């Protein structure tokens, strides 16, 4: 076996171009394999960071290949008629432009029903989450912002103040 290893090493040293090509092919193969496994692990194998993540299900409503604007009414119907599901919450995503102090920024947004926070088992760091009263017609608009957005907004407000 040592004879075979010595002969292979001698052949690799005799042709450095071929040896470099072999090393590059191996590096690309290992790198691609690692990248694909990292993506699969992060997206498919790693559990969601929520309580009872294995029991979460997301449903999407489309009509004629377009998002359905009446999905909120569907959530209300499902909630009223369901007897086997613990919680039903609705959400949709969008983007808004945040203006005020500093430059305008596009912020990702999720419009959610108040049931989302208890369903996911999350609590706010400060303030409160949405209440069922926030989901009634004519209720004052309420927002829950991320800690990152809050910190960024506070930093921009402090940096925009003029000091002498």
PDB file of C-alpha atoms in Angstrom:
ATOM      1  CA  UNK A   1       0.000   0.000   0.000  1.00  0.00           C
ATOM      2  CA  UNK A   2       2.870   2.375   0.794  1.00  0.00           C
ATOM      3  CA  UNK A   3       4.347   1.579  -2.604  1.00  0.00           C
ATOM      4  CA  UNK A   4       1.120   2.655  -4.307  1.00  0.00           C
ATOM      5  CA  UNK A   5       1.017   5.914  -2.314  1.00  0.00           C
ATOM      6  CA  UNK A   6       4.666   6.705  -3.195  1.00  0.00           C
ATOM      7  CA  UNK A   7       4.017   6.014  -6.877  1.00  0.00           C
ATOM      8  CA  UNK A   8       0.866   8.228  -6.859  1.00  0.00           C
ATOM      9  CA  UNK A   9       2.782  11.046  -5.128  1.00  0.00           C
ATOM     10  CA  UNK A  10       5.635  10.736  -7.675  1.00  0.00           C
ATOM     11  CA  UNK A  11       3.161  10.958 -10.590  1.00  0.00           C
ATOM     12  CA  UNK A  12       1.438  14.021  -9.076  1.00  0.00           C
ATOM     13  CA  UNK A  13       4.787  15.780  -8.597  1.00  0.00           C
ATOM     14  CA  UNK A  14       5.818  15.011 -12.209  1.00  0.00           C
ATOM     15  CA  UNK A  15       2.708  16.763 -13.637  1.00  0.00           C
ATOM     16  CA  UNK A  16       1.879  19.840 -11.489  1.00  0.00           C
ATOM     17  CA  UNK A  17      -0.761  21.148 -13.964  1.00  0.00           C
ATOM     18  CA  UNK A  18      -2.777  17.946 -13.681  1.00  0.00           C
ATOM     19  CA  UNK A  19      -2.342  17.976  -9.896  1.00  0.00           C
ATOM     20  CA  UNK A  20      -3.610  21.574  -9.709  1.00  0.00           C
ATOM     21  CA  UNK A  21      -6.614  20.643 -11.859  1.00  0.00           C
ATOM     22  CA  UNK A  22      -7.451  17.731  -9.537  1.00  0.00           C
ATOM     23  CA  UNK A  23      -7.212  19.997  -6.466  1.00  0.00           C
ATOM     24  CA  UNK A  24      -9.455  22.635  -8.103  1.00  0.00           C
ATOM     25  CA  UNK A  25     -12.075  20.060  -9.125  1.00  0.00           C
ATOM     26  CA  UNK A  26     -12.105  18.587  -5.628  1.00  0.00           C
ATOM     27  CA  UNK A  27     -12.357  22.060  -4.030  1.00  0.00           C
ATOM     28  CA  UNK A  28     -15.272  23.043  -6.287  1.00  0.00           C
ATOM     29  CA  UNK A  29     -17.073  19.769  -5.607  1.00  0.00           C
ATOM     30  CA  UNK A  30     -16.635  20.000  -1.842  1.00  0.00           C
ATOM     31  CA  UNK A  31     -17.605  23.704  -1.837  1.00  0.00           C
ATOM     32  CA  UNK A  32     -20.750  23.137  -3.910  1.00  0.00           C
ATOM     33  CA  UNK A  33     -21.757  20.176  -1.756  1.00  0.00           C
ATOM     34  CA  UNK A  34     -21.265  22.221   1.432  1.00  0.00           C
ATOM     35  CA  UNK A  35     -23.287  25.149   0.049  1.00  0.00           C
ATOM     36  CA  UNK A  36     -26.175  22.915  -1.009  1.00  0.00           C
ATOM     37  CA  UNK A  37     -26.225  21.117   2.342  1.00  0.00           C
ATOM     38  CA  UNK A  38     -26.224  24.456   4.193  1.00  0.00           C
ATOM     39  CA  UNK A  39     -29.230  25.645   2.187  1.00  0.00           C
ATOM     40  CA  UNK A  40     -31.119  22.377   2.623  1.00  0.00           C
ATOM     41  CA  UNK A  41     -30.318  22.327   6.345  1.00  0.00           C
ATOM     42  CA  UNK A  42     -31.444  25.920   6.871  1.00  0.00           C
ATOM     43  CA  UNK A  43     -34.616  25.669   4.784  1.00  0.00           C
ATOM     44  CA  UNK A  44     -35.817  22.086   5.171  1.00  0.00           C
ATOM     45  CA  UNK A  45     -34.179  20.352   8.123  1.00  0.00           C
ATOM     46  CA  UNK A  46     -33.799  22.998  10.831  1.00  0.00           C
ATOM     47  CA  UNK A  47     -37.045  23.453  12.778  1.00  0.00           C
ATOM     48  CA  UNK A  48     -38.735  26.840  12.856  1.00  0.00           C
ATOM     49  CA  UNK A  49     -37.925  28.922  15.958  1.00  0.00           C
ATOM     50  CA  UNK A  50     -41.480  28.739  17.309  1.00  0.00           C
ATOM     51  CA  UNK A  51     -43.253  26.681  19.944  1.00  0.00           C
ATOM     52  CA  UNK A  52     -44.678  23.450  18.454  1.00  0.00           C
ATOM     53  CA  UNK A  53     -43.241  24.306  15.023  1.00  0.00           C
ATOM     54  CA  UNK A  54     -44.102  20.847  13.721  1.00  0.00           C
ATOM     55  CA  UNK A  55     -47.799  21.644  14.168  1.00  0.00           C
ATOM     56  CA  UNK A  56     -47.764  24.861  12.106  1.00  0.00           C
ATOM     57  CA  UNK A  57     -49.414  24.844   8.699  1.00  0.00           C
ATOM     58  CA  UNK A  58     -49.595  27.681   6.172  1.00  0.00           C
ATOM     59  CA  UNK A  59     -52.412  27.898   3.643  1.00  0.00           C
ATOM     60  CA  UNK A  60     -52.387  30.188   0.634  1.00  0.00           C
ATOM     61  CA  UNK A  61     -55.431  31.270  -1.335  1.00  0.00           C
ATOM     62  CA  UNK A  62     -55.191  32.093  -5.025  1.00  0.00           C
ATOM     63  CA  UNK A  63     -57.885  32.723  -7.607  1.00  0.00           C
ATOM     64  CA  UNK A  64     -56.951  32.515 -11.283  1.00  0.00           C
ATOM     65  CA  UNK A  65     -53.219  32.633 -10.483  1.00  0.00           C
ATOM     66  CA  UNK A  66     -53.611  35.912  -8.550  1.00  0.00           C
ATOM     67  CA  UNK A  67     -53.482  36.422  -4.757  1.00  0.00           C
ATOM     68  CA  UNK A  68     -56.979  36.380  -3.284  1.00  0.00           C
ATOM     69  CA  UNK A  69     -57.962  39.655  -1.614  1.00  0.00           C
ATOM     70  CA  UNK A  70     -60.812  37.967   0.257  1.00  0.00           C
ATOM     71  CA  UNK A  71     -58.445  35.662   2.193  1.00  0.00           C
ATOM     72  CA  UNK A  72     -59.174  37.540   5.440  1.00  0.00           C
ATOM     73  CA  UNK A  73     -62.837  36.564   5.118  1.00  0.00           C
ATOM     74  CA  UNK A  74     -61.722  32.970   4.573  1.00  0.00           C
ATOM     75  CA  UNK A  75     -59.730  33.116   7.831  1.00  0.00           C
ATOM     76  CA  UNK A  76     -62.803  34.362   9.679  1.00  0.00           C
ATOM     77  CA  UNK A  77     -64.926  31.551   8.179  1.00  0.00           C
ATOM     78  CA  UNK A  78     -62.339  28.878   8.986  1.00  0.00           C
ATOM     79  CA  UNK A  79     -62.035  30.176  12.538  1.00  0.00           C
ATOM     80  CA  UNK A  80     -65.829  30.123  13.018  1.00  0.00           C
ATOM     81  CA  UNK A  81     -66.308  26.650  11.551  1.00  0.00           C
ATOM     82  CA  UNK A  82     -63.213  24.828  12.830  1.00  0.00           C
ATOM     83  CA  UNK A  83     -63.557  22.446  15.732  1.00  0.00           C
ATOM     84  CA  UNK A  84     -60.241  20.571  15.456  1.00  0.00           C
ATOM     85  CA  UNK A  85     -57.705  23.394  15.060  1.00  0.00           C
ATOM     86  CA  UNK A  86     -56.265  25.177  18.115  1.00  0.00           C
ATOM     87  CA  UNK A  87     -55.531  28.556  16.519  1.00  0.00           C
ATOM     88  CA  UNK A  88     -56.143  30.096  13.119  1.00  0.00           C
ATOM     89  CA  UNK A  89     -54.373  33.314  12.208  1.00  0.00           C
ATOM     90  CA  UNK A  90     -54.065  35.228   8.987  1.00  0.00           C
ATOM     91  CA  UNK A  91     -51.248  37.239   7.471  1.00  0.00           C
ATOM     92  CA  UNK A  92     -50.219  38.873   4.236  1.00  0.00           C
ATOM     93  CA  UNK A  93     -46.965  40.538   3.308  1.00  0.00           C
ATOM     94  CA  UNK A  94     -46.198  43.840   1.627  1.00  0.00           C
ATOM     95  CA  UNK A  95     -43.710  46.690   1.820  1.00  0.00           C
ATOM     96  CA  UNK A  96     -44.109  50.273   3.028  1.00  0.00           C
ATOM     97  CA  UNK A  97     -41.931  53.332   2.810  1.00  0.00           C
ATOM     98  CA  UNK A  98     -40.804  54.677   6.151  1.00  0.00           C
ATOM     99  CA  UNK A  99     -40.190  58.424   6.155  1.00  0.00           C
ATOM    100  CA  UNK A 100     -39.493  60.956   8.839  1.00  0.00           C
ATOM    101  CA  UNK A 101     -36.003  61.429  10.226  1.00  0.00           C
ATOM    102  CA  UNK A 102     -33.199  60.472   7.868  1.00  0.00           C
ATOM    103  CA  UNK A 103     -33.586  58.915   4.452  1.00  0.00           C
ATOM    104  CA  UNK A 104     -36.767  57.133   3.361  1.00  0.00           C
ATOM    105  CA  UNK A 105     -36.468  53.354   3.553  1.00  0.00           C
ATOM    106  CA  UNK A 106     -38.522  50.480   2.199  1.00  0.00           C
ATOM    107  CA  UNK A 107     -39.621  48.279   5.103  1.00  0.00           C
ATOM    108  CA  UNK A 108     -41.036  44.754   4.719  1.00  0.00           C
ATOM    109  CA  UNK A 109     -44.455  44.521   6.347  1.00  0.00           C
ATOM    110  CA  UNK A 110     -46.755  41.729   7.487  1.00  0.00           C
ATOM    111  CA  UNK A 111     -50.409  42.516   8.088  1.00  0.00           C
ATOM    112  CA  UNK A 112     -51.511  39.963  10.671  1.00  0.00           C
ATOM    113  CA  UNK A 113     -54.519  39.056  12.751  1.00  0.00           C
ATOM    114  CA  UNK A 114     -54.089  39.331  16.539  1.00  0.00           C
ATOM    115  CA  UNK A 115     -53.941  35.518  16.862  1.00  0.00           C
ATOM    116  CA  UNK A 116     -50.505  35.344  15.203  1.00  0.00           C
ATOM    117  CA  UNK A 117     -48.483  36.186  18.320  1.00  0.00           C
ATOM    118  CA  UNK A 118     -50.064  33.619  20.690  1.00  0.00           C
ATOM    119  CA  UNK A 119     -50.023  31.031  17.881  1.00  0.00           C
ATOM    120  CA  UNK A 120     -46.268  31.455  17.404  1.00  0.00           C
ATOM    121  CA  UNK A 121     -45.633  31.727  21.146  1.00  0.00           C
ATOM    122  CA  UNK A 122     -43.801  35.038  20.893  1.00  0.00           C
ATOM    123  CA  UNK A 123     -43.971  38.049  23.199  1.00  0.00           C
ATOM    124  CA  UNK A 124     -42.796  41.604  22.631  1.00  0.00           C
ATOM    125  CA  UNK A 125     -39.609  42.932  24.185  1.00  0.00           C
ATOM    126  CA  UNK A 126     -41.454  46.160  24.999  1.00  0.00           C
ATOM    127  CA  UNK A 127     -45.019  47.334  24.528  1.00  0.00           C
ATOM    128  CA  UNK A 128     -47.823  44.973  23.654  1.00  0.00           C
ATOM    129  CA  UNK A 129     -48.934  42.670  20.885  1.00  0.00           C
ATOM    130  CA  UNK A 130     -52.153  43.083  18.969  1.00  0.00           C
ATOM    131  CA  UNK A 131     -55.431  42.528  20.820  1.00  0.00           C
ATOM    132  CA  UNK A 132     -58.724  41.233  19.408  1.00  0.00           C
ATOM    133  CA  UNK A 133     -60.118  44.786  19.763  1.00  0.00           C
ATOM    134  CA  UNK A 134     -57.461  45.946  17.275  1.00  0.00           C
ATOM    135  CA  UNK A 135     -59.075  43.706  14.655  1.00  0.00           C
ATOM    136  CA  UNK A 136     -62.515  45.350  14.723  1.00  0.00           C
ATOM    137  CA  UNK A 137     -63.887  47.742  12.129  1.00  0.00           C
ATOM    138  CA  UNK A 138     -63.003  51.340  12.929  1.00  0.00           C
ATOM    139  CA  UNK A 139     -60.315  50.436  15.477  1.00  0.00           C
ATOM    140  CA  UNK A 140     -57.260  52.645  15.689  1.00  0.00           C
ATOM    141  CA  UNK A 141     -54.392  51.292  13.595  1.00  0.00           C
ATOM    142  CA  UNK A 142     -51.760  49.512  15.649  1.00  0.00           C
ATOM    143  CA  UNK A 143     -48.266  48.387  14.689  1.00  0.00           C
ATOM    144  CA  UNK A 144     -45.758  46.030  16.237  1.00  0.00           C
ATOM    145  CA  UNK A 145     -42.241  46.774  15.020  1.00  0.00           C
ATOM    146  CA  UNK A 146     -39.084  44.730  15.257  1.00  0.00           C
ATOM    147  CA  UNK A 147     -36.368  45.560  17.736  1.00  0.00           C
ATOM    148  CA  UNK A 148     -34.007  46.183  14.814  1.00  0.00           C
ATOM    149  CA  UNK A 149     -36.331  48.768  13.256  1.00  0.00           C
ATOM    150  CA  UNK A 150     -36.899  50.415  16.630  1.00  0.00           C
ATOM    151  CA  UNK A 151     -33.146  50.667  17.278  1.00  0.00           C
ATOM    152  CA  UNK A 152     -32.462  51.987  13.775  1.00  0.00           C
ATOM    153  CA  UNK A 153     -35.204  54.605  14.100  1.00  0.00           C
ATOM    154  CA  UNK A 154     -33.945  55.681  17.532  1.00  0.00           C
ATOM    155  CA  UNK A 155     -30.395  55.938  16.207  1.00  0.00           C
ATOM    156  CA  UNK A 156     -31.514  58.062  13.223  1.00  0.00           C
ATOM    157  CA  UNK A 157     -33.540  60.341  15.502  1.00  0.00           C
ATOM    158  CA  UNK A 158     -30.555  60.860  17.830  1.00  0.00           C
ATOM    159  CA  UNK A 159     -28.123  61.453  14.965  1.00  0.00           C
ATOM    160  CA  UNK A 160     -30.425  64.010  13.320  1.00  0.00           C
ATOM    161  CA  UNK A 161     -30.413  66.271  16.397  1.00  0.00           C
ATOM    162  CA  UNK A 162     -28.016  69.144  16.055  1.00  0.00           C
ATOM    163  CA  UNK A 163     -25.424  69.701  18.751  1.00  0.00           C
ATOM    164  CA  UNK A 164     -23.237  72.771  19.303  1.00  0.00           C
TER     165      UNK A 164
END
